[in-house]
mmCIF file of C-alpha atoms in Angstrom:
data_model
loop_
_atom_site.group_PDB
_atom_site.id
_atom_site.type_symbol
_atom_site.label_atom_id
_atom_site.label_comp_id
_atom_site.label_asym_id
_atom_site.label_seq_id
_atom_site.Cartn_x
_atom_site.Cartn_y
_atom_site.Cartn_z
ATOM 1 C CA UNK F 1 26.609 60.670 30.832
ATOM 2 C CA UNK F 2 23.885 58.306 29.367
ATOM 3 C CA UNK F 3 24.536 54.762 28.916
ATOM 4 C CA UNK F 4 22.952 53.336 25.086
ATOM 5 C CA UNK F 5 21.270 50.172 25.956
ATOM 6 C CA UNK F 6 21.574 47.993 23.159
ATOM 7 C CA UNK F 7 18.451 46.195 21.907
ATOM 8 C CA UNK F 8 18.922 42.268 22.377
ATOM 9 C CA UNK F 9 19.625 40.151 19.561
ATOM 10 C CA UNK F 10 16.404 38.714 17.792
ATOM 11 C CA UNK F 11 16.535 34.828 18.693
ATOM 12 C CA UNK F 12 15.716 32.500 15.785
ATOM 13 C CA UNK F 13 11.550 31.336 16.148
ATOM 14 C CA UNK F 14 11.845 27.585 17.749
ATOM 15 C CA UNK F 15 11.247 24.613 15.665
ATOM 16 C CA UNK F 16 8.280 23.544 16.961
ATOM 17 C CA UNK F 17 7.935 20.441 14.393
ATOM 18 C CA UNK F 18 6.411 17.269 16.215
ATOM 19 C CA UNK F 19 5.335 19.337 19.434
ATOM 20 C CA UNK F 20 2.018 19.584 21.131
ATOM 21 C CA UNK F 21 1.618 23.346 19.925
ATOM 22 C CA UNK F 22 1.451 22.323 16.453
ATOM 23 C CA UNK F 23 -2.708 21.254 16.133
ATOM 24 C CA UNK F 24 -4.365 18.540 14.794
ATOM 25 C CA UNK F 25 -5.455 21.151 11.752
ATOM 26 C CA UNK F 26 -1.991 22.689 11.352
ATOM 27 C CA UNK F 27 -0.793 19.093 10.810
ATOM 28 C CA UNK F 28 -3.582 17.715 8.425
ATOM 29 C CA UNK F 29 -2.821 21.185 6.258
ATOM 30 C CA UNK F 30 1.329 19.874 6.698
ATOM 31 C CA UNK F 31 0.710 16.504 5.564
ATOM 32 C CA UNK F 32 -1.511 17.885 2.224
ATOM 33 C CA UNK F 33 0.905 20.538 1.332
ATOM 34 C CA UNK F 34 3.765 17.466 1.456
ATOM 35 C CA UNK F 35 1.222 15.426 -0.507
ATOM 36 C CA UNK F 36 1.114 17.966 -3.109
ATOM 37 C CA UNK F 37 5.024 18.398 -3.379
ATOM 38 C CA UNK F 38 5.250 14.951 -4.174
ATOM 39 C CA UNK F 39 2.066 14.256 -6.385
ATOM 40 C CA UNK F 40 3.547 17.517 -9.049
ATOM 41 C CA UNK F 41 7.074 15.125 -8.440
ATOM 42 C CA UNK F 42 5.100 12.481 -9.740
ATOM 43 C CA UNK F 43 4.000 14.058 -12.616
ATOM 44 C CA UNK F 44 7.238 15.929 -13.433
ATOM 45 C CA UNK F 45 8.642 11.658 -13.736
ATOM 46 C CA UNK F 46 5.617 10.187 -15.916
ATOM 47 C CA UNK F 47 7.789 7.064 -16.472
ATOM 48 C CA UNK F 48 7.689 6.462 -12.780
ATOM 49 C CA UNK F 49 4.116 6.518 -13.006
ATOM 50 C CA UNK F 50 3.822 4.421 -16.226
ATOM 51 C CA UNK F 51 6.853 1.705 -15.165
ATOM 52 C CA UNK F 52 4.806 1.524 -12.162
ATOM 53 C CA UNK F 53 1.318 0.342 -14.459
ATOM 54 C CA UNK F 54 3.419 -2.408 -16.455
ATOM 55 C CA UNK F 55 4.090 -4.352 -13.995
ATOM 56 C CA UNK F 56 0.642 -5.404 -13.302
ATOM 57 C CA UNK F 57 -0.962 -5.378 -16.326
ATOM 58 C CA UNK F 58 1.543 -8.137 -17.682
ATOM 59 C CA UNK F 59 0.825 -10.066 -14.181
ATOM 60 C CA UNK F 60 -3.337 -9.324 -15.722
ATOM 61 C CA UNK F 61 -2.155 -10.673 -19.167
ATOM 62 C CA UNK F 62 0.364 -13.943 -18.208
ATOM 63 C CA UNK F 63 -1.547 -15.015 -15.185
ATOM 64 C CA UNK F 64 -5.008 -15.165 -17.264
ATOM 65 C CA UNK F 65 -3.652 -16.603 -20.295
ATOM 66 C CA UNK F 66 -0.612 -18.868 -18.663
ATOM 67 C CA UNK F 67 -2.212 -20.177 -15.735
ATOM 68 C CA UNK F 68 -6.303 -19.900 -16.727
ATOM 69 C CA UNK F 69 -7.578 -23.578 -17.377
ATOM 70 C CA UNK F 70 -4.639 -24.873 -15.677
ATOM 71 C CA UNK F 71 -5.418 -24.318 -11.818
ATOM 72 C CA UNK F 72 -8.152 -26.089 -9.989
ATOM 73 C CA UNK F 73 -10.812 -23.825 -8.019
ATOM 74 C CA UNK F 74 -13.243 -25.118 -5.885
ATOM 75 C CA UNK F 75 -16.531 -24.931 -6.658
ATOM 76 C CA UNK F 76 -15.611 -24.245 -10.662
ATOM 77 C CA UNK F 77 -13.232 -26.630 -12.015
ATOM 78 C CA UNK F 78 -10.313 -26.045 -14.571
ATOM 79 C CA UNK F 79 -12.786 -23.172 -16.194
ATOM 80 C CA UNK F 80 -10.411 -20.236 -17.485
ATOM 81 C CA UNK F 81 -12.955 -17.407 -17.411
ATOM 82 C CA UNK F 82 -14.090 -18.540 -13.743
ATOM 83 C CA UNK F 83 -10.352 -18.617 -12.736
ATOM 84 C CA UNK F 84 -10.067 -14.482 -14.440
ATOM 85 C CA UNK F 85 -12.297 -13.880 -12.206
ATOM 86 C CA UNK F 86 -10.842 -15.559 -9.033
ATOM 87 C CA UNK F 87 -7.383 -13.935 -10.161
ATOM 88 C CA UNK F 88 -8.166 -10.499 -10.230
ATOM 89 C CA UNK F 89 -8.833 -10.572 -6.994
ATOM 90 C CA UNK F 90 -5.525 -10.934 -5.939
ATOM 91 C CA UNK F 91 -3.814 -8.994 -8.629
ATOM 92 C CA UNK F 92 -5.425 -6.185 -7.574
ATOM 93 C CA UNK F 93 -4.529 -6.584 -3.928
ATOM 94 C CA UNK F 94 -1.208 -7.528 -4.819
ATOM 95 C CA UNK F 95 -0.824 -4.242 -6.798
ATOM 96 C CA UNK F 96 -1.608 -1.930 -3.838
ATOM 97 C CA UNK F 97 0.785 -3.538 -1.827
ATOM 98 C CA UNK F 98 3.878 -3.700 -3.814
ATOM 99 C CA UNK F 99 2.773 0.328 -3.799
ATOM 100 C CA UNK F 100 5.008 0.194 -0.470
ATOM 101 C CA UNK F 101 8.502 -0.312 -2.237
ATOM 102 C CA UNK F 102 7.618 3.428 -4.052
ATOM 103 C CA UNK F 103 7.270 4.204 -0.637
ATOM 104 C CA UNK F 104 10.624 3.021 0.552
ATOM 105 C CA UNK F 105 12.442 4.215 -2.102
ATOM 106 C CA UNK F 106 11.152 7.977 -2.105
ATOM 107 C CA UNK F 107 11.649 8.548 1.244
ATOM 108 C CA UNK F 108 14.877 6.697 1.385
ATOM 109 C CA UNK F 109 15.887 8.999 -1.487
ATOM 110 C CA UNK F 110 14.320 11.969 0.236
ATOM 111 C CA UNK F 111 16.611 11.619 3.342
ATOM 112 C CA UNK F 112 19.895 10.777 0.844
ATOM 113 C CA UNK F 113 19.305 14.330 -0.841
ATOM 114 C CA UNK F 114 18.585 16.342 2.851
ATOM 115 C CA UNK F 115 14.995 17.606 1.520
ATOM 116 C CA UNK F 116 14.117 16.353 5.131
ATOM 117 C CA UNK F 117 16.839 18.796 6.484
ATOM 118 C CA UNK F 118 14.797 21.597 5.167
ATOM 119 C CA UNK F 119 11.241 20.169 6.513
ATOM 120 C CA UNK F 120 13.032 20.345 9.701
ATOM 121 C CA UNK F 121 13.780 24.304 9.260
ATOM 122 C CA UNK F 122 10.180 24.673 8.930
ATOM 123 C CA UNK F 123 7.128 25.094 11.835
ATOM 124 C CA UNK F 124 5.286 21.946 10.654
ATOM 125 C CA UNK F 125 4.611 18.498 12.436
ATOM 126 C CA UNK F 126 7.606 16.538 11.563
ATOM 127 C CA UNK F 127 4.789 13.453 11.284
ATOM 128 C CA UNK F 128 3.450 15.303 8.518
ATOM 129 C CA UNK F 129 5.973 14.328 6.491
ATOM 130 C CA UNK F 130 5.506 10.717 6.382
ATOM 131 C CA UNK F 131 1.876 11.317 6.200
ATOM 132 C CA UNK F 132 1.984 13.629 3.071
ATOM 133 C CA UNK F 133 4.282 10.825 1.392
ATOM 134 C CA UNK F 134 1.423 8.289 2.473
ATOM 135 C CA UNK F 135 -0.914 10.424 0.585
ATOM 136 C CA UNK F 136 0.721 10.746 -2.381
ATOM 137 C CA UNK F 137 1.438 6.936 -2.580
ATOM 138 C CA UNK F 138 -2.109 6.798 -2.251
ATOM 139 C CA UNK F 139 -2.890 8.775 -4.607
ATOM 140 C CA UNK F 140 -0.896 6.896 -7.375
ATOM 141 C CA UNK F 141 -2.151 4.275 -5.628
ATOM 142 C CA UNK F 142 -5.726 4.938 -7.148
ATOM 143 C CA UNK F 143 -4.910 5.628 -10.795
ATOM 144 C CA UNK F 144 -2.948 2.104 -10.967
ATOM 145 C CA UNK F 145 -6.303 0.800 -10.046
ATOM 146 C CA UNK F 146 -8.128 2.756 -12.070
ATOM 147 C CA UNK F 147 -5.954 1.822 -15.428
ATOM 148 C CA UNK F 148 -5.658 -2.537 -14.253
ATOM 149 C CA UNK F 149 -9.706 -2.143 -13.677
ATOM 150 C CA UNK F 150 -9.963 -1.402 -17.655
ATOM 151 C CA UNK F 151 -7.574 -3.715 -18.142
ATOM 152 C CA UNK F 152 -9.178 -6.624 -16.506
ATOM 153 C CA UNK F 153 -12.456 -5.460 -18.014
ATOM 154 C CA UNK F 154 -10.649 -6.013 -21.295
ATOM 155 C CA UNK F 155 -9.472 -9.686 -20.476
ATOM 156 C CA UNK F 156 -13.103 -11.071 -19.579
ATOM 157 C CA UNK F 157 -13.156 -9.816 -15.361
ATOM 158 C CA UNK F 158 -16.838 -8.926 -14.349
ATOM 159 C CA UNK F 159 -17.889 -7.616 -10.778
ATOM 160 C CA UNK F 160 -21.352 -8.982 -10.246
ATOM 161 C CA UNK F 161 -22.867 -7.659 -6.679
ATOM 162 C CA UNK F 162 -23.564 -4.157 -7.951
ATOM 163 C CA UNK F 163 -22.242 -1.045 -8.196
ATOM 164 C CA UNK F 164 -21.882 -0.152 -4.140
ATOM 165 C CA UNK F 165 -20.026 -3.401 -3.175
ATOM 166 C CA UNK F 166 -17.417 -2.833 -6.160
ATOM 167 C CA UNK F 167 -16.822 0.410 -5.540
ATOM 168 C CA UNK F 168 -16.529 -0.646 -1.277
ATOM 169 C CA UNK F 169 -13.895 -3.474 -2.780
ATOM 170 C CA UNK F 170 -12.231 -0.361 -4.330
ATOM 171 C CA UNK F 171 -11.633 1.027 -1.165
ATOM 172 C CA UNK F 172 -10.670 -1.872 0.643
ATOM 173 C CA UNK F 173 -7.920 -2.100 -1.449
ATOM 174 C CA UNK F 174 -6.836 1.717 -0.996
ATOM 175 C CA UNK F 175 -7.170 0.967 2.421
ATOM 176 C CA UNK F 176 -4.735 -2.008 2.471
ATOM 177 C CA UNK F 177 -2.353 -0.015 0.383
ATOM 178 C CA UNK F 178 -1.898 2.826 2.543
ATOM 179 C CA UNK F 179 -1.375 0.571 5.880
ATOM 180 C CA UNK F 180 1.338 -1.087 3.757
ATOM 181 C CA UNK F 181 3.150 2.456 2.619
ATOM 182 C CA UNK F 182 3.729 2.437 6.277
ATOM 183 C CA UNK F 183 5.453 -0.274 6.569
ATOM 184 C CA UNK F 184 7.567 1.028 3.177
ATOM 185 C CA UNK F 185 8.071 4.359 5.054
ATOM 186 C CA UNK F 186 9.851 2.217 8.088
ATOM 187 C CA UNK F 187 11.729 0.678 5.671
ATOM 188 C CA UNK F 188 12.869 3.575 3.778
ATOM 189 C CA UNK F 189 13.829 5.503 7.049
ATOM 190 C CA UNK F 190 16.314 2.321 8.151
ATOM 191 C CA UNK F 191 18.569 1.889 5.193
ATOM 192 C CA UNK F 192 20.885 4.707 3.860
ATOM 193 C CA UNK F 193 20.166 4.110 0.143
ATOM 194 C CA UNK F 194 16.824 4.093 -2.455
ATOM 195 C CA UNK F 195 18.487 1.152 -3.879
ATOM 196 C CA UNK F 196 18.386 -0.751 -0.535
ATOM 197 C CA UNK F 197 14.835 0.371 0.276
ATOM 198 C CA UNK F 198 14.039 -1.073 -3.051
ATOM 199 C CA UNK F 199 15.154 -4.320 -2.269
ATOM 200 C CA UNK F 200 13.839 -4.160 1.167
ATOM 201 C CA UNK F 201 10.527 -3.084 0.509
ATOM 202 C CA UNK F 202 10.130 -5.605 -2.192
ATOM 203 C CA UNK F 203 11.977 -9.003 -0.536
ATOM 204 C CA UNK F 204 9.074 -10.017 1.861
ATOM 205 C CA UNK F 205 6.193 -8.855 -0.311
ATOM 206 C CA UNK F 206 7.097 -12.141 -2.313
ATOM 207 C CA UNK F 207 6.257 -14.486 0.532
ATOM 208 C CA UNK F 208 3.558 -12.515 1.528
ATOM 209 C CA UNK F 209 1.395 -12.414 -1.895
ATOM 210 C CA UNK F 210 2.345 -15.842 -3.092
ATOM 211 C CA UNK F 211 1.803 -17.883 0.307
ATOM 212 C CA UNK F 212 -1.989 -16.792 0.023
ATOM 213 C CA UNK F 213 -5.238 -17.395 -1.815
ATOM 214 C CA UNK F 214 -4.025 -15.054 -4.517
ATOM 215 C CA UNK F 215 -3.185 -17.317 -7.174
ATOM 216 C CA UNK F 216 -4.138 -20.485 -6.060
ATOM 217 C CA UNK F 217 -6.659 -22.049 -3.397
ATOM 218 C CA UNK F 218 -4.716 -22.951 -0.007
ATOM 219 C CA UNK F 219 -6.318 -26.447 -0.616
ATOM 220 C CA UNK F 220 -3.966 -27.049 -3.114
ATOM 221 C CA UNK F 221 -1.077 -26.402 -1.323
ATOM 222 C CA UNK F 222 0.480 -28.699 1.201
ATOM 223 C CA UNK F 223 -0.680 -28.890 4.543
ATOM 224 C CA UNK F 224 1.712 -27.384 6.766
ATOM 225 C CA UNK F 225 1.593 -24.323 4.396
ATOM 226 C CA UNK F 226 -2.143 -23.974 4.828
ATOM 227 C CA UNK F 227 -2.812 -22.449 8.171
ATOM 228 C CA UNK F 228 0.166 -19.788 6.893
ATOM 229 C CA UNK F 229 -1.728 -18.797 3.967
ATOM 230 C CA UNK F 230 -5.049 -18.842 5.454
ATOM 231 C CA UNK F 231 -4.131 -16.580 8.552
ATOM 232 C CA UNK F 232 -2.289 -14.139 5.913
ATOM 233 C CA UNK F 233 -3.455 -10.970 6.229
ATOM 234 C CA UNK F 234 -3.039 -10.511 2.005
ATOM 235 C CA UNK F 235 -5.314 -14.064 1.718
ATOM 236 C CA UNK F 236 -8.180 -12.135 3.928
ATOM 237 C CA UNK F 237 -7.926 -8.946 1.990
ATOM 238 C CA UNK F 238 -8.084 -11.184 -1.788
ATOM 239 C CA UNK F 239 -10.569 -13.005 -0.279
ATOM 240 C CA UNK F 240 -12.829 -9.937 0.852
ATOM 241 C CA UNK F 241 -12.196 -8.060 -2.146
ATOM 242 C CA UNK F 242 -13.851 -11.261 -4.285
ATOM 243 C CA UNK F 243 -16.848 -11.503 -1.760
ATOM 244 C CA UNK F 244 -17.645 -8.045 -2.779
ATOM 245 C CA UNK F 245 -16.841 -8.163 -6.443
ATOM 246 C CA UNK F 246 -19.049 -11.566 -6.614
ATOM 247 C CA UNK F 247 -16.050 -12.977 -8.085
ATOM 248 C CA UNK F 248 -16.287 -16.404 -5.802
ATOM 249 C CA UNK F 249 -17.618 -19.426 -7.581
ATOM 250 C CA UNK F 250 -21.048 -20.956 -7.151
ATOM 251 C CA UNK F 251 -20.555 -23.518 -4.212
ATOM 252 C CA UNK F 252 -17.333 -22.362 -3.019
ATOM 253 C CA UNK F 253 -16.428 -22.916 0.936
ATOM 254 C CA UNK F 254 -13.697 -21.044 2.156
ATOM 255 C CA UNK F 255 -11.538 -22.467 4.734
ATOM 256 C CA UNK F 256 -12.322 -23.045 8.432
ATOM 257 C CA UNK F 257 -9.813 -19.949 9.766
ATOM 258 C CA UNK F 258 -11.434 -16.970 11.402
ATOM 259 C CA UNK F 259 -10.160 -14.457 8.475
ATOM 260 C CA UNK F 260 -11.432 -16.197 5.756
ATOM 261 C CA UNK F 261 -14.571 -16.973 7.376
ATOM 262 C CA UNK F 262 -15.253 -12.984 7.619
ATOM 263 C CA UNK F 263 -12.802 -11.651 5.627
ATOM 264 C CA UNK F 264 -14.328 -8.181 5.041
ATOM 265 C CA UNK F 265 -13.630 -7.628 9.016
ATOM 266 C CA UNK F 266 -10.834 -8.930 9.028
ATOM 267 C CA UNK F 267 -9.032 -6.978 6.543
ATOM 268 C CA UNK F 268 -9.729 -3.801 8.203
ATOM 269 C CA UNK F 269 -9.148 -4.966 11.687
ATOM 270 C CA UNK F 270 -5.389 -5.836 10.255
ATOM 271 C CA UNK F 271 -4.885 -2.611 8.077
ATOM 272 C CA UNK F 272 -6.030 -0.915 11.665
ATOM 273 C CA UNK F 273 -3.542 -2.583 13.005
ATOM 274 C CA UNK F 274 -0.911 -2.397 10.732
ATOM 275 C CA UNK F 275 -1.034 1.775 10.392
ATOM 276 C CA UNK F 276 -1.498 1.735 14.078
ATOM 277 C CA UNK F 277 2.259 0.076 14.743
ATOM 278 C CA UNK F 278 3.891 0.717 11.567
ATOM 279 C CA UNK F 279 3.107 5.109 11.375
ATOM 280 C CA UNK F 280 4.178 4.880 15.091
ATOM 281 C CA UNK F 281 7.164 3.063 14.516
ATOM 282 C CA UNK F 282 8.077 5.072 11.694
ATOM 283 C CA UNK F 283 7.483 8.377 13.244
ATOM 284 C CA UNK F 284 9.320 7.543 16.018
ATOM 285 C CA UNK F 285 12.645 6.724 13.713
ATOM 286 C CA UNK F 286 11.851 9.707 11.486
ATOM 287 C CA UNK F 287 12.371 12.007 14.727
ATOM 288 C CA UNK F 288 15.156 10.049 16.208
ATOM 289 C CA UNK F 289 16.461 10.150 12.283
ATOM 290 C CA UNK F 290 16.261 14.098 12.592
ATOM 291 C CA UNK F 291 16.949 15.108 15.833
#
């Protein structure tokens, strides 16, 4: 009499997403493949991508034509074209970081639908995720600069330091955008709808831009707002994107505070900081979000 031994059962392959056997590599490759599933969304939704450009071209347009003549800056008066120049400095800035409600409202939407559900099926590096996102917002990111360059090019803006220290400004900016996404990704992964991340990711960038050397010197605002606008990490950014455009007026002193005194460091010591906490943070919800 034999006895049939019956082969076991295959056992589904482990997840291994977010564990130590998945490499550094494996997870760059993750995070560009994500990237890429999101950049051909992009395109698939042009008016995402084009609602996205209005906004700060009319900012460009009213805040050059409104307010130019009518705001003191040091150093060069009531002059409009002088105050073009000091403005684009903060539109620009201000565009890259209002990049992070996109941010909270695609992942937001990407958890509503279960798309993440299916990441988690996969062997990838469930970090990837938010990192591929990142990217893409990036990404975008760049072409909204791109088309509000020609634009301010159009209404009288000049960079005047050369062709290296614009194009380092450039990536300042893309710099300060994508420690902000991270901050819209934490948002995004804490509310349960795209509308809310919206909202949220929008709400506090308000504050943020307009308490700041954006739009108007922190002289001119009263004194127990200026120490909050000149420790803003948004007023150190402007301010080191205008050093390297040559966009500062003849004269022009900035303010006694450490971050406007070196402004170029400063901004990436806080974007460092800011991806630092923020992708941790929101990697460590995203797990706890799909475990």
């Amino acid at each position: 009499m034999t006895v049939t031994e019956k082969s076991p059962a295959p056992q589904p392959a482990p997840r291994t997403g977010g564990d130590l056997s998945i490499g550094v590599g494996q997870a760059v490759r993750d995070s560009f493949v994500v990237a890429r599933r999101n950049l051909l969304r992009m395109m698939r939704i042009p008016e995402v991508v084009v609602f996205g450009l209005v906004q700060p071209i009319m900012f460009v347009v009213l805040f050059s034509y409104v307010f130019g003549g009518s705001i003191n800056i040091p150093g060069a008066g009531l002059d409009a074209s002088s105050y073009r120049e000091w403005l684009m400095g903060g539109i620009f800035a201000q565009t890259v970081t209002f990049a992070t409600a996109g941010a909270s409202a695609g992942i937001a939407e990407d958890m509503q639908k279960g798309i993440i559900d299916r990441f988690r099926s996969l062997p990838m590096a469930r970090g990837a995720v938010l990192t591929g996102r990142t990217f893409a917002d990036l990404a975008q990111t760049a072409l909204t600069l791109v088309v509000l360059a020609i634009v301010a090019f159009l209404v009288g803006w000049r960079f005047h330091d050369g062709v290296v220290k614009a194009f380092a400004a450039f990536v300042l900016l893309l710099l300060l955008g994508y420690s902000f996404t991270w901050i819209g990704a934490l948002i995004g992964l804490s509310v349960r709808s795209p509308e809310a991340a919206t909202s949220g990711g929008l709400i506090w960038l308000f504050p943020l831009t307009f308490i700041s050397v954006a739009f108007v010197p922190s002289e001119n605002m009263p004194g127990w707002l200026q120490p909050v606008a000149e420790w803003n990490p948004f007023s150190a950014a402007v301010l080191a994107v205008r050093e390297l455009f040559g966009n500062l007026p003849e004269g022009y002193q900035a303010p006694d505070a450490w971050p406007l005194q070196n402004p170029v460091l400063a901004t990436v010591l806080f974007c460092v900081v800011i991806i630092a906490v923020f992708r941790t943070l929101a990697v460590r919800k995203y797990k706890r979000a799909t475990g």
